[in-house]
PDB file of C-alpha atoms in Angstrom:
ATOM      1  CA  MET A   1      38.365  18.695 121.011  1.00  0.00           C
ATOM      2  CA  LEU A   2      38.595  20.379 124.391  1.00  0.00           C
ATOM      3  CA  LEU A   3      36.180  23.251 124.695  1.00  0.00           C
ATOM      4  CA  PHE A   4      37.826  24.955 127.611  1.00  0.00           C
ATOM      5  CA  LEU A   5      41.294  26.469 128.031  1.00  0.00           C
ATOM      6  CA  ILE A   6      44.160  24.092 128.842  1.00  0.00           C
ATOM      7  CA  LEU A   7      47.518  25.617 129.685  1.00  0.00           C
ATOM      8  CA  LEU A   8      50.387  23.154 129.931  1.00  0.00           C
ATOM      9  CA  ALA A   9      53.359  24.382 131.932  1.00  0.00           C
ATOM     10  CA  PHE A  10      56.306  22.315 130.739  1.00  0.00           C
ATOM     11  CA  PHE A  11      59.069  24.662 131.870  1.00  0.00           C
ATOM     12  CA  GLY A  12      58.653  25.467 135.511  1.00  0.00           C
ATOM     13  CA  PHE A  13      55.921  27.135 137.508  1.00  0.00           C
ATOM     14  CA  SER A  14      56.191  29.483 140.439  1.00  0.00           C
ATOM     15  CA  SER A  15      53.820  27.390 142.574  1.00  0.00           C
ATOM     16  CA  ALA A  16      55.107  23.933 141.682  1.00  0.00           C
ATOM     17  CA  SER A  17      52.504  22.212 143.842  1.00  0.00           C
ATOM     18  CA  VAL A  18      49.599  23.676 141.852  1.00  0.00           C
ATOM     19  CA  VAL A  19      48.347  21.276 139.175  1.00  0.00           C
ATOM     20  CA  ALA A  20      45.182  23.088 138.045  1.00  0.00           C
ATOM     21  CA  ARG A  21      43.164  26.275 138.412  1.00  0.00           C
ATOM     22  CA  VAL A  22      39.409  26.709 138.124  1.00  0.00           C
ATOM     23  CA  GLY A  23      38.719  30.425 138.097  1.00  0.00           C
ATOM     24  CA  SER A  24      40.195  31.714 141.358  1.00  0.00           C
ATOM     25  CA  GLU A  25      40.340  28.236 142.916  1.00  0.00           C
ATOM     26  CA  THR A  26      43.518  26.145 142.770  1.00  0.00           C
ATOM     27  CA  ILE A  27      44.083  22.409 143.033  1.00  0.00           C
ATOM     28  CA  LYS A  28      47.401  21.404 144.579  1.00  0.00           C
ATOM     29  CA  LYS A  29      49.326  18.235 143.895  1.00  0.00           C
ATOM     30  CA  ASP A  30      48.895  16.764 147.371  1.00  0.00           C
ATOM     31  CA  GLU A  31      45.148  17.494 147.261  1.00  0.00           C
ATOM     32  CA  LEU A  32      44.878  15.843 143.841  1.00  0.00           C
ATOM     33  CA  TYR A  33      46.574  12.645 144.981  1.00  0.00           C
ATOM     34  CA  GLU A  34      44.541  12.514 148.176  1.00  0.00           C
ATOM     35  CA  TYR A  35      41.357  12.684 146.089  1.00  0.00           C
ATOM     36  CA  PHE A  36      42.718  10.282 143.483  1.00  0.00           C
ATOM     37  CA  ASN A  37      43.789   7.617 145.999  1.00  0.00           C
ATOM     38  CA  SER A  38      40.416   7.692 147.731  1.00  0.00           C
ATOM     39  CA  TYR A  39      38.473   7.556 144.450  1.00  0.00           C
ATOM     40  CA  TRP A  40      40.615   4.749 143.055  1.00  0.00           C
ATOM     41  CA  ARG A  41      40.216   2.563 146.139  1.00  0.00           C
ATOM     42  CA  GLU A  42      36.705   3.358 147.391  1.00  0.00           C
ATOM     43  CA  ILE A  43      34.787   4.045 144.177  1.00  0.00           C
ATOM     44  CA  LEU A  44      36.639   1.996 141.559  1.00  0.00           C
ATOM     45  CA  HIS A  45      37.885  -0.623 144.064  1.00  0.00           C
ATOM     46  CA  LEU A  46      41.220  -0.938 142.246  1.00  0.00           C
ATOM     47  CA  PRO A  47      44.733  -1.321 143.723  1.00  0.00           C
ATOM     48  CA  ILE A  48      46.534   2.002 143.623  1.00  0.00           C
ATOM     49  CA  ALA A  49      49.667   0.281 142.277  1.00  0.00           C
ATOM     50  CA  ARG A  50      47.892  -0.206 138.947  1.00  0.00           C
ATOM     51  CA  ALA A  51      47.295   3.511 138.449  1.00  0.00           C
ATOM     52  CA  THR A  52      49.249   5.246 135.679  1.00  0.00           C
ATOM     53  CA  LYS A  53      50.150   8.893 135.146  1.00  0.00           C
ATOM     54  CA  GLU A  54      47.521   9.016 132.406  1.00  0.00           C
ATOM     55  CA  ASP A  55      44.939   7.839 134.953  1.00  0.00           C
ATOM     56  CA  VAL A  56      45.939  10.713 137.228  1.00  0.00           C
ATOM     57  CA  GLN A  57      45.700  13.229 134.368  1.00  0.00           C
ATOM     58  CA  ASN A  58      42.254  11.994 133.361  1.00  0.00           C
ATOM     59  CA  PHE A  59      41.155  12.117 136.970  1.00  0.00           C
ATOM     60  CA  LEU A  60      42.388  15.703 137.315  1.00  0.00           C
ATOM     61  CA  VAL A  61      40.180  16.715 134.382  1.00  0.00           C
ATOM     62  CA  GLU A  62      37.205  15.021 136.044  1.00  0.00           C
ATOM     63  CA  LEU A  63      38.014  16.666 139.379  1.00  0.00           C
ATOM     64  CA  VAL A  64      37.965  20.074 137.700  1.00  0.00           C
ATOM     65  CA  ARG A  65      34.651  19.264 136.050  1.00  0.00           C
ATOM     66  CA  SER A  66      33.240  18.185 139.407  1.00  0.00           C
ATOM     67  CA  LYS A  67      34.121  21.560 140.902  1.00  0.00           C
ATOM     68  CA  VAL A  68      32.427  23.356 138.009  1.00  0.00           C
ATOM     69  CA  ILE A  69      29.344  21.161 138.350  1.00  0.00           C
ATOM     70  CA  ARG A  70      29.075  21.845 142.080  1.00  0.00           C
ATOM     71  CA  GLN A  71      29.399  25.594 141.525  1.00  0.00           C
ATOM     72  CA  GLU A  72      26.740  25.531 138.812  1.00  0.00           C
ATOM     73  CA  ALA A  73      24.401  23.406 140.925  1.00  0.00           C
ATOM     74  CA  LYS A  74      24.640  26.018 143.665  1.00  0.00           C
ATOM     75  CA  LYS A  75      23.802  28.783 141.172  1.00  0.00           C
ATOM     76  CA  MET A  76      20.784  26.766 139.999  1.00  0.00           C
ATOM     77  CA  GLY A  77      19.547  26.372 143.567  1.00  0.00           C
ATOM     78  CA  ILE A  78      20.075  22.612 143.489  1.00  0.00           C
ATOM     79  CA  SER A  79      21.015  21.087 146.838  1.00  0.00           C
ATOM     80  CA  LEU A  80      21.133  17.666 148.481  1.00  0.00           C
ATOM     81  CA  ARG A  81      19.403  16.240 151.515  1.00  0.00           C
ATOM     82  CA  ASP A  82      21.178  13.731 153.747  1.00  0.00           C
ATOM     83  CA  ALA A  83      18.389  11.235 153.063  1.00  0.00           C
ATOM     84  CA  GLU A  84      19.071  11.439 149.310  1.00  0.00           C
ATOM     85  CA  VAL A  85      22.747  10.670 149.803  1.00  0.00           C
ATOM     86  CA  GLU A  86      22.043   7.804 152.214  1.00  0.00           C
ATOM     87  CA  ASP A  87      19.495   6.310 149.813  1.00  0.00           C
ATOM     88  CA  TYR A  88      21.953   6.504 146.908  1.00  0.00           C
ATOM     89  CA  ILE A  89      24.689   4.831 148.955  1.00  0.00           C
ATOM     90  CA  GLN A  90      22.361   2.052 150.091  1.00  0.00           C
ATOM     91  CA  LYS A  91      21.192   1.314 146.533  1.00  0.00           C
ATOM     92  CA  ASN A  92      24.451   1.770 144.627  1.00  0.00           C
ATOM     93  CA  ILE A  93      27.411   1.476 147.001  1.00  0.00           C
ATOM     94  CA  GLY A  94      26.372  -0.612 149.991  1.00  0.00           C
ATOM     95  CA  SER A  95      29.220   0.328 152.316  1.00  0.00           C
ATOM     96  CA  LYS A  96      28.617   3.123 154.812  1.00  0.00           C
ATOM     97  CA  ASN A  97      32.291   3.381 155.775  1.00  0.00           C
ATOM     98  CA  LEU A  98      33.157   6.039 153.218  1.00  0.00           C
ATOM     99  CA  SER A  99      35.705   8.811 153.489  1.00  0.00           C
ATOM    100  CA  PRO A 100      34.672  12.465 153.058  1.00  0.00           C
ATOM    101  CA  ILE A 101      36.361  12.392 149.642  1.00  0.00           C
ATOM    102  CA  ALA A 102      34.341   9.392 148.481  1.00  0.00           C
ATOM    103  CA  LEU A 103      31.211  11.172 149.704  1.00  0.00           C
ATOM    104  CA  TYR A 104      32.264  14.226 147.687  1.00  0.00           C
ATOM    105  CA  PHE A 105      32.172  12.230 144.446  1.00  0.00           C
ATOM    106  CA  ILE A 106      28.936  10.483 145.347  1.00  0.00           C
ATOM    107  CA  GLU A 107      27.314  13.849 146.062  1.00  0.00           C
ATOM    108  CA  THR A 108      28.642  15.200 142.769  1.00  0.00           C
ATOM    109  CA  GLU A 109      27.144  12.244 140.896  1.00  0.00           C
ATOM    110  CA  ILE A 110      23.755  12.916 142.477  1.00  0.00           C
ATOM    111  CA  LEU A 111      24.038  16.609 141.592  1.00  0.00           C
ATOM    112  CA  VAL A 112      24.766  15.659 137.971  1.00  0.00           C
ATOM    113  CA  ASP A 113      21.580  13.586 137.899  1.00  0.00           C
ATOM    114  CA  LYS A 114      19.553  16.441 139.372  1.00  0.00           C
ATOM    115  CA  ILE A 115      20.983  18.948 136.903  1.00  0.00           C
ATOM    116  CA  ALA A 116      20.182  16.586 134.026  1.00  0.00           C
ATOM    117  CA  GLU A 117      16.647  16.195 135.357  1.00  0.00           C
ATOM    118  CA  ARG A 118      16.277  19.973 135.563  1.00  0.00           C
ATOM    119  CA  LEU A 119      17.529  20.383 131.990  1.00  0.00           C
ATOM    120  CA  TYR A 120      15.288  17.680 130.522  1.00  0.00           C
ATOM    121  CA  ARG A 121      12.074  16.596 132.202  1.00  0.00           C
ATOM    122  CA  GLY A 122      11.315  13.757 129.796  1.00  0.00           C
ATOM    123  CA  SER A 123       7.699  14.648 129.057  1.00  0.00           C
ATOM    124  CA  GLU A 124       8.577  14.846 125.355  1.00  0.00           C
ATOM    125  CA  ILE A 125       8.972  11.054 125.088  1.00  0.00           C
ATOM    126  CA  THR A 126       5.826   9.749 123.364  1.00  0.00           C
ATOM    127  CA  GLU A 127       4.018   6.421 123.642  1.00  0.00           C
ATOM    128  CA  ASN A 128       4.777   5.706 119.975  1.00  0.00           C
ATOM    129  CA  GLN A 129       8.511   6.194 120.586  1.00  0.00           C
ATOM    130  CA  VAL A 130       8.396   3.727 123.465  1.00  0.00           C
ATOM    131  CA  ILE A 131       6.501   1.092 121.461  1.00  0.00           C
ATOM    132  CA  ALA A 132       8.752   1.519 118.424  1.00  0.00           C
ATOM    133  CA  TYR A 133      11.897   1.112 120.513  1.00  0.00           C
ATOM    134  CA  TYR A 134      10.516  -2.037 122.136  1.00  0.00           C
ATOM    135  CA  TYR A 135       9.718  -3.834 118.883  1.00  0.00           C
ATOM    136  CA  LEU A 136      12.917  -2.707 117.171  1.00  0.00           C
ATOM    137  CA  ASN A 137      14.977  -4.030 120.094  1.00  0.00           C
ATOM    138  CA  LEU A 138      13.101  -7.159 121.186  1.00  0.00           C
ATOM    139  CA  ARG A 139      16.402  -8.962 121.623  1.00  0.00           C
ATOM    140  CA  ASP A 140      17.220  -6.608 124.494  1.00  0.00           C
ATOM    141  CA  PHE A 141      14.124  -7.773 126.374  1.00  0.00           C
ATOM    142  CA  LYS A 142      14.903 -11.472 126.364  1.00  0.00           C
ATOM    143  CA  MET A 143      14.926 -12.316 130.044  1.00  0.00           C
ATOM    144  CA  PRO A 144      16.401 -15.311 131.892  1.00  0.00           C
ATOM    145  CA  ALA A 145      14.464 -17.044 134.646  1.00  0.00           C
ATOM    146  CA  GLN A 146      14.114 -14.432 137.372  1.00  0.00           C
ATOM    147  CA  VAL A 147      13.124 -14.071 140.982  1.00  0.00           C
ATOM    148  CA  ARG A 148      11.863 -10.873 142.595  1.00  0.00           C
ATOM    149  CA  LEU A 149      13.375 -10.222 146.002  1.00  0.00           C
ATOM    150  CA  GLU A 150      12.593  -7.814 148.791  1.00  0.00           C
ATOM    151  CA  ARG A 151      15.723  -6.664 150.622  1.00  0.00           C
ATOM    152  CA  PHE A 152      15.785  -5.817 154.312  1.00  0.00           C
ATOM    153  CA  VAL A 153      18.831  -4.433 156.144  1.00  0.00           C
ATOM    154  CA  ALA A 154      19.210  -4.627 159.934  1.00  0.00           C
ATOM    155  CA  ASP A 155      21.914  -2.890 161.951  1.00  0.00           C
ATOM    156  CA  SER A 156      22.310  -5.792 164.406  1.00  0.00           C
ATOM    157  CA  LEU A 157      22.160  -9.582 164.315  1.00  0.00           C
ATOM    158  CA  GLU A 158      19.502  -9.574 167.026  1.00  0.00           C
ATOM    159  CA  SER A 159      17.198  -7.391 164.919  1.00  0.00           C
ATOM    160  CA  ALA A 160      17.949  -9.445 161.798  1.00  0.00           C
ATOM    161  CA  ASN A 161      17.078 -12.707 163.565  1.00  0.00           C
ATOM    162  CA  GLU A 162      13.799 -11.270 164.846  1.00  0.00           C
ATOM    163  CA  LEU A 163      12.979 -10.065 161.329  1.00  0.00           C
ATOM    164  CA  TYR A 164      13.804 -13.474 159.853  1.00  0.00           C
ATOM    165  CA  TYR A 165      11.593 -15.218 162.411  1.00  0.00           C
ATOM    166  CA  ARG A 166       8.586 -13.012 161.679  1.00  0.00           C
ATOM    167  CA  LEU A 167       8.902 -13.085 157.889  1.00  0.00           C
ATOM    168  CA  SER A 168       9.460 -16.845 157.793  1.00  0.00           C
ATOM    169  CA  LYS A 169       6.280 -17.290 159.869  1.00  0.00           C
ATOM    170  CA  GLY A 170       4.307 -15.069 157.501  1.00  0.00           C
ATOM    171  CA  ILE A 171       4.064 -12.215 160.004  1.00  0.00           C
ATOM    172  CA  GLU A 172       3.964  -9.000 157.963  1.00  0.00           C
ATOM    173  CA  PHE A 173       4.351  -6.595 160.879  1.00  0.00           C
ATOM    174  CA  TRP A 174       8.063  -5.825 161.375  1.00  0.00           C
ATOM    175  CA  GLU A 175       8.171  -2.014 161.585  1.00  0.00           C
ATOM    176  CA  ASP A 176       8.663  -2.076 165.365  1.00  0.00           C
ATOM    177  CA  ILE A 177      11.974  -3.933 165.053  1.00  0.00           C
ATOM    178  CA  LYS A 178      14.766  -1.492 165.825  1.00  0.00           C
ATOM    179  CA  GLY A 179      17.244  -0.621 163.071  1.00  0.00           C
ATOM    180  CA  VAL A 180      15.518  -2.363 160.148  1.00  0.00           C
ATOM    181  CA  LYS A 181      15.117  -0.745 156.724  1.00  0.00           C
ATOM    182  CA  LYS A 182      13.337  -2.143 153.683  1.00  0.00           C
ATOM    183  CA  GLY A 183      14.520  -1.581 150.112  1.00  0.00           C
ATOM    184  CA  GLU A 184      12.580  -1.810 146.867  1.00  0.00           C
ATOM    185  CA  ALA A 185      11.720  -5.236 145.466  1.00  0.00           C
ATOM    186  CA  ILE A 186      14.002  -6.016 142.505  1.00  0.00           C
ATOM    187  CA  TRP A 187      14.044  -8.711 139.829  1.00  0.00           C
ATOM    188  CA  TYR A 188      17.248 -10.788 139.792  1.00  0.00           C
ATOM    189  CA  SER A 189      18.455 -13.425 137.366  1.00  0.00           C
ATOM    190  CA  ILE A 190      18.293 -16.726 139.254  1.00  0.00           C
ATOM    191  CA  GLN A 191      21.461 -17.902 137.548  1.00  0.00           C
ATOM    192  CA  ALA A 192      23.361 -14.810 138.693  1.00  0.00           C
ATOM    193  CA  LEU A 193      22.381 -15.057 142.369  1.00  0.00           C
ATOM    194  CA  PRO A 194      25.214 -15.721 144.843  1.00  0.00           C
ATOM    195  CA  ASP A 195      25.481 -19.367 145.908  1.00  0.00           C
ATOM    196  CA  VAL A 196      24.492 -18.520 149.475  1.00  0.00           C
ATOM    197  CA  LEU A 197      21.156 -17.104 148.279  1.00  0.00           C
ATOM    198  CA  ARG A 198      20.490 -19.843 145.758  1.00  0.00           C
ATOM    199  CA  ALA A 199      21.007 -22.462 148.458  1.00  0.00           C
ATOM    200  CA  GLN A 200      18.636 -20.747 150.889  1.00  0.00           C
ATOM    201  CA  LEU A 201      15.885 -19.567 148.537  1.00  0.00           C
ATOM    202  CA  SER A 202      15.594 -22.464 146.067  1.00  0.00           C
ATOM    203  CA  PRO A 203      13.026 -23.455 144.716  1.00  0.00           C
ATOM    204  CA  TYR A 204      12.103 -19.758 144.974  1.00  0.00           C
ATOM    205  CA  GLU A 205       8.571 -20.091 146.258  1.00  0.00           C
ATOM    206  CA  VAL A 206       6.866 -16.798 147.065  1.00  0.00           C
ATOM    207  CA  GLY A 207       7.351 -16.075 150.762  1.00  0.00           C
ATOM    208  CA  LYS A 208      10.665 -17.938 151.082  1.00  0.00           C
ATOM    209  CA  VAL A 209      13.064 -16.004 153.337  1.00  0.00           C
ATOM    210  CA  SER A 210      16.855 -16.112 153.597  1.00  0.00           C
ATOM    211  CA  LYS A 211      18.654 -16.191 156.921  1.00  0.00           C
ATOM    212  CA  PRO A 212      20.578 -13.016 157.854  1.00  0.00           C
ATOM    213  CA  ILE A 213      23.709 -12.455 155.770  1.00  0.00           C
ATOM    214  CA  TYR A 214      26.420 -10.154 157.105  1.00  0.00           C
ATOM    215  CA  THR A 215      27.629  -7.350 154.801  1.00  0.00           C
ATOM    216  CA  GLU A 216      29.379  -4.017 155.310  1.00  0.00           C
ATOM    217  CA  ALA A 217      25.953  -2.358 155.086  1.00  0.00           C
ATOM    218  CA  GLY A 218      24.567  -4.520 157.904  1.00  0.00           C
ATOM    219  CA  TYR A 219      22.717  -7.824 158.188  1.00  0.00           C
ATOM    220  CA  VAL A 220      20.698  -8.449 155.025  1.00  0.00           C
ATOM    221  CA  VAL A 221      17.559 -10.594 154.734  1.00  0.00           C
ATOM    222  CA  PHE A 222      15.903 -11.386 151.389  1.00  0.00           C
ATOM    223  CA  ARG A 223      12.323 -12.523 150.755  1.00  0.00           C
ATOM    224  CA  VAL A 224      10.929 -13.970 147.519  1.00  0.00           C
ATOM    225  CA  VAL A 225       7.909 -11.993 146.293  1.00  0.00           C
ATOM    226  CA  GLY A 226       7.744 -13.161 142.673  1.00  0.00           C
ATOM    227  CA  ARG A 227       9.152 -15.476 140.022  1.00  0.00           C
ATOM    228  CA  ARG A 228       8.990 -15.673 136.234  1.00  0.00           C
ATOM    229  CA  ASN A 229      10.326 -18.079 133.641  1.00  0.00           C
ATOM    230  CA  GLU A 230      12.691 -17.316 130.774  1.00  0.00           C
ATOM    231  CA  GLY A 231      11.163 -15.381 127.855  1.00  0.00           C
ATOM    232  CA  ILE A 232      10.539 -11.951 126.305  1.00  0.00           C
ATOM    233  CA  LEU A 233       9.509  -9.280 128.778  1.00  0.00           C
ATOM    234  CA  PRO A 234       5.927  -8.203 127.892  1.00  0.00           C
ATOM    235  CA  LEU A 235       5.489  -4.748 126.361  1.00  0.00           C
ATOM    236  CA  GLU A 236       3.511  -3.324 129.280  1.00  0.00           C
ATOM    237  CA  GLU A 237       6.201  -4.377 131.756  1.00  0.00           C
ATOM    238  CA  ALA A 238       8.939  -3.112 129.455  1.00  0.00           C
ATOM    239  CA  LYS A 239       7.402   0.329 128.904  1.00  0.00           C
ATOM    240  CA  PRO A 240       8.765   1.929 132.114  1.00  0.00           C
ATOM    241  CA  MET A 241      12.238   0.540 131.322  1.00  0.00           C
ATOM    242  CA  VAL A 242      12.113   1.820 127.731  1.00  0.00           C
ATOM    243  CA  ARG A 243      10.864   5.244 128.762  1.00  0.00           C
ATOM    244  CA  ALA A 244      13.553   5.500 131.447  1.00  0.00           C
ATOM    245  CA  LYS A 245      16.220   4.472 128.930  1.00  0.00           C
ATOM    246  CA  LEU A 246      15.085   7.019 126.331  1.00  0.00           C
ATOM    247  CA  ILE A 247      14.934   9.753 128.951  1.00  0.00           C
ATOM    248  CA  ARG A 248      18.368   8.775 130.285  1.00  0.00           C
ATOM    249  CA  GLU A 249      19.905   8.884 126.801  1.00  0.00           C
ATOM    250  CA  LYS A 250      18.342  12.266 126.039  1.00  0.00           C
ATOM    251  CA  ARG A 251      19.427  13.678 129.394  1.00  0.00           C
ATOM    252  CA  GLN A 252      23.004  12.566 128.773  1.00  0.00           C
ATOM    253  CA  GLU A 253      22.915  14.313 125.403  1.00  0.00           C
ATOM    254  CA  VAL A 254      21.474  17.515 126.864  1.00  0.00           C
ATOM    255  CA  LEU A 255      23.856  17.375 129.847  1.00  0.00           C
ATOM    256  CA  LYS A 256      26.889  17.004 127.579  1.00  0.00           C
ATOM    257  CA  GLU A 257      25.861  20.052 125.551  1.00  0.00           C
ATOM    258  CA  TRP A 258      25.196  22.033 128.728  1.00  0.00           C
ATOM    259  CA  LEU A 259      28.559  21.112 130.266  1.00  0.00           C
ATOM    260  CA  GLU A 260      30.483  22.032 127.113  1.00  0.00           C
ATOM    261  CA  LYS A 261      28.724  25.398 126.996  1.00  0.00           C
ATOM    262  CA  THR A 262      29.183  26.013 130.725  1.00  0.00           C
ATOM    263  CA  LEU A 263      32.901  25.227 130.696  1.00  0.00           C
ATOM    264  CA  ARG A 264      33.442  28.023 128.163  1.00  0.00           C
ATOM    265  CA  ASN A 265      32.518  30.473 130.924  1.00  0.00           C
ATOM    266  CA  TYR A 266      35.321  29.261 133.208  1.00  0.00           C
ATOM    267  CA  ARG A 267      39.030  29.930 132.945  1.00  0.00           C
ATOM    268  CA  VAL A 268      40.527  26.496 133.497  1.00  0.00           C
ATOM    269  CA  GLU A 269      44.256  25.822 133.533  1.00  0.00           C
ATOM    270  CA  PHE A 270      46.039  22.483 133.827  1.00  0.00           C
ATOM    271  CA  TYR A 271      49.721  22.052 134.738  1.00  0.00           C
ATOM    272  CA  PHE A 272      50.225  18.406 133.845  1.00  0.00           C
ATOM    273  CA  SER A 273      54.013  18.721 134.011  1.00  0.00           C
ATOM    274  CA  GLN A 274      53.701  19.194 137.789  1.00  0.00           C
ATOM    275  CA  LEU A 275      52.206  15.728 138.323  1.00  0.00           C
TER     276      LEU A 275
END
């Protein structure tokens, strides 16, 4: 059940190009489709020809919600730093060639996370809850053979080659190489690794380094820093994952309740017949 006002204009409308209102703010048809096309291609990576009218309607609802969320974040004193956005893009998107509209949705997603964090800190999750979840869901912690990789990104092939040379020789000092950034070390399923990495890193000995690989984000170099065989992830290693999962689930619950309550304070109108 929708908890905010929806007005459907099926028989004409004086401003035919207006498809929604959020308080005093309007969303016009051309603006909607500009946002929709960018989101569909850059965020979902789907061909626009596959989009249906229902997809556009659902997107319009989400666009309205995004505007409400951004207004509320401002009221709560929640803002974003450029470094936060860049870090999110590097970890979750990869490509830096994003339109302002794609950045709008990425920023909104980060704001949602920060609002959820403000609403629920997570300190209420107890050790007993974490342990109970682990043993009740052991199947979820069955892990394939994995390799832990450090990820470096260089903005030029020259820098990437210099980085590869040093790492492959066991030289740990690389900070003076221009345009190189280091990401967090992450565990990957060996079976799921791209062929190009499997060919270069096998047999996955600690210290093994891949040659530079070109991506939209830059030239990427991986280094093996750990390996483990198939089995059940030990409790102590699983605890941070379990706690994060429980906090994430609770935050989603609290965020949903907050959003439903917040939307009641806004006059929202949709004119789906204008699409």
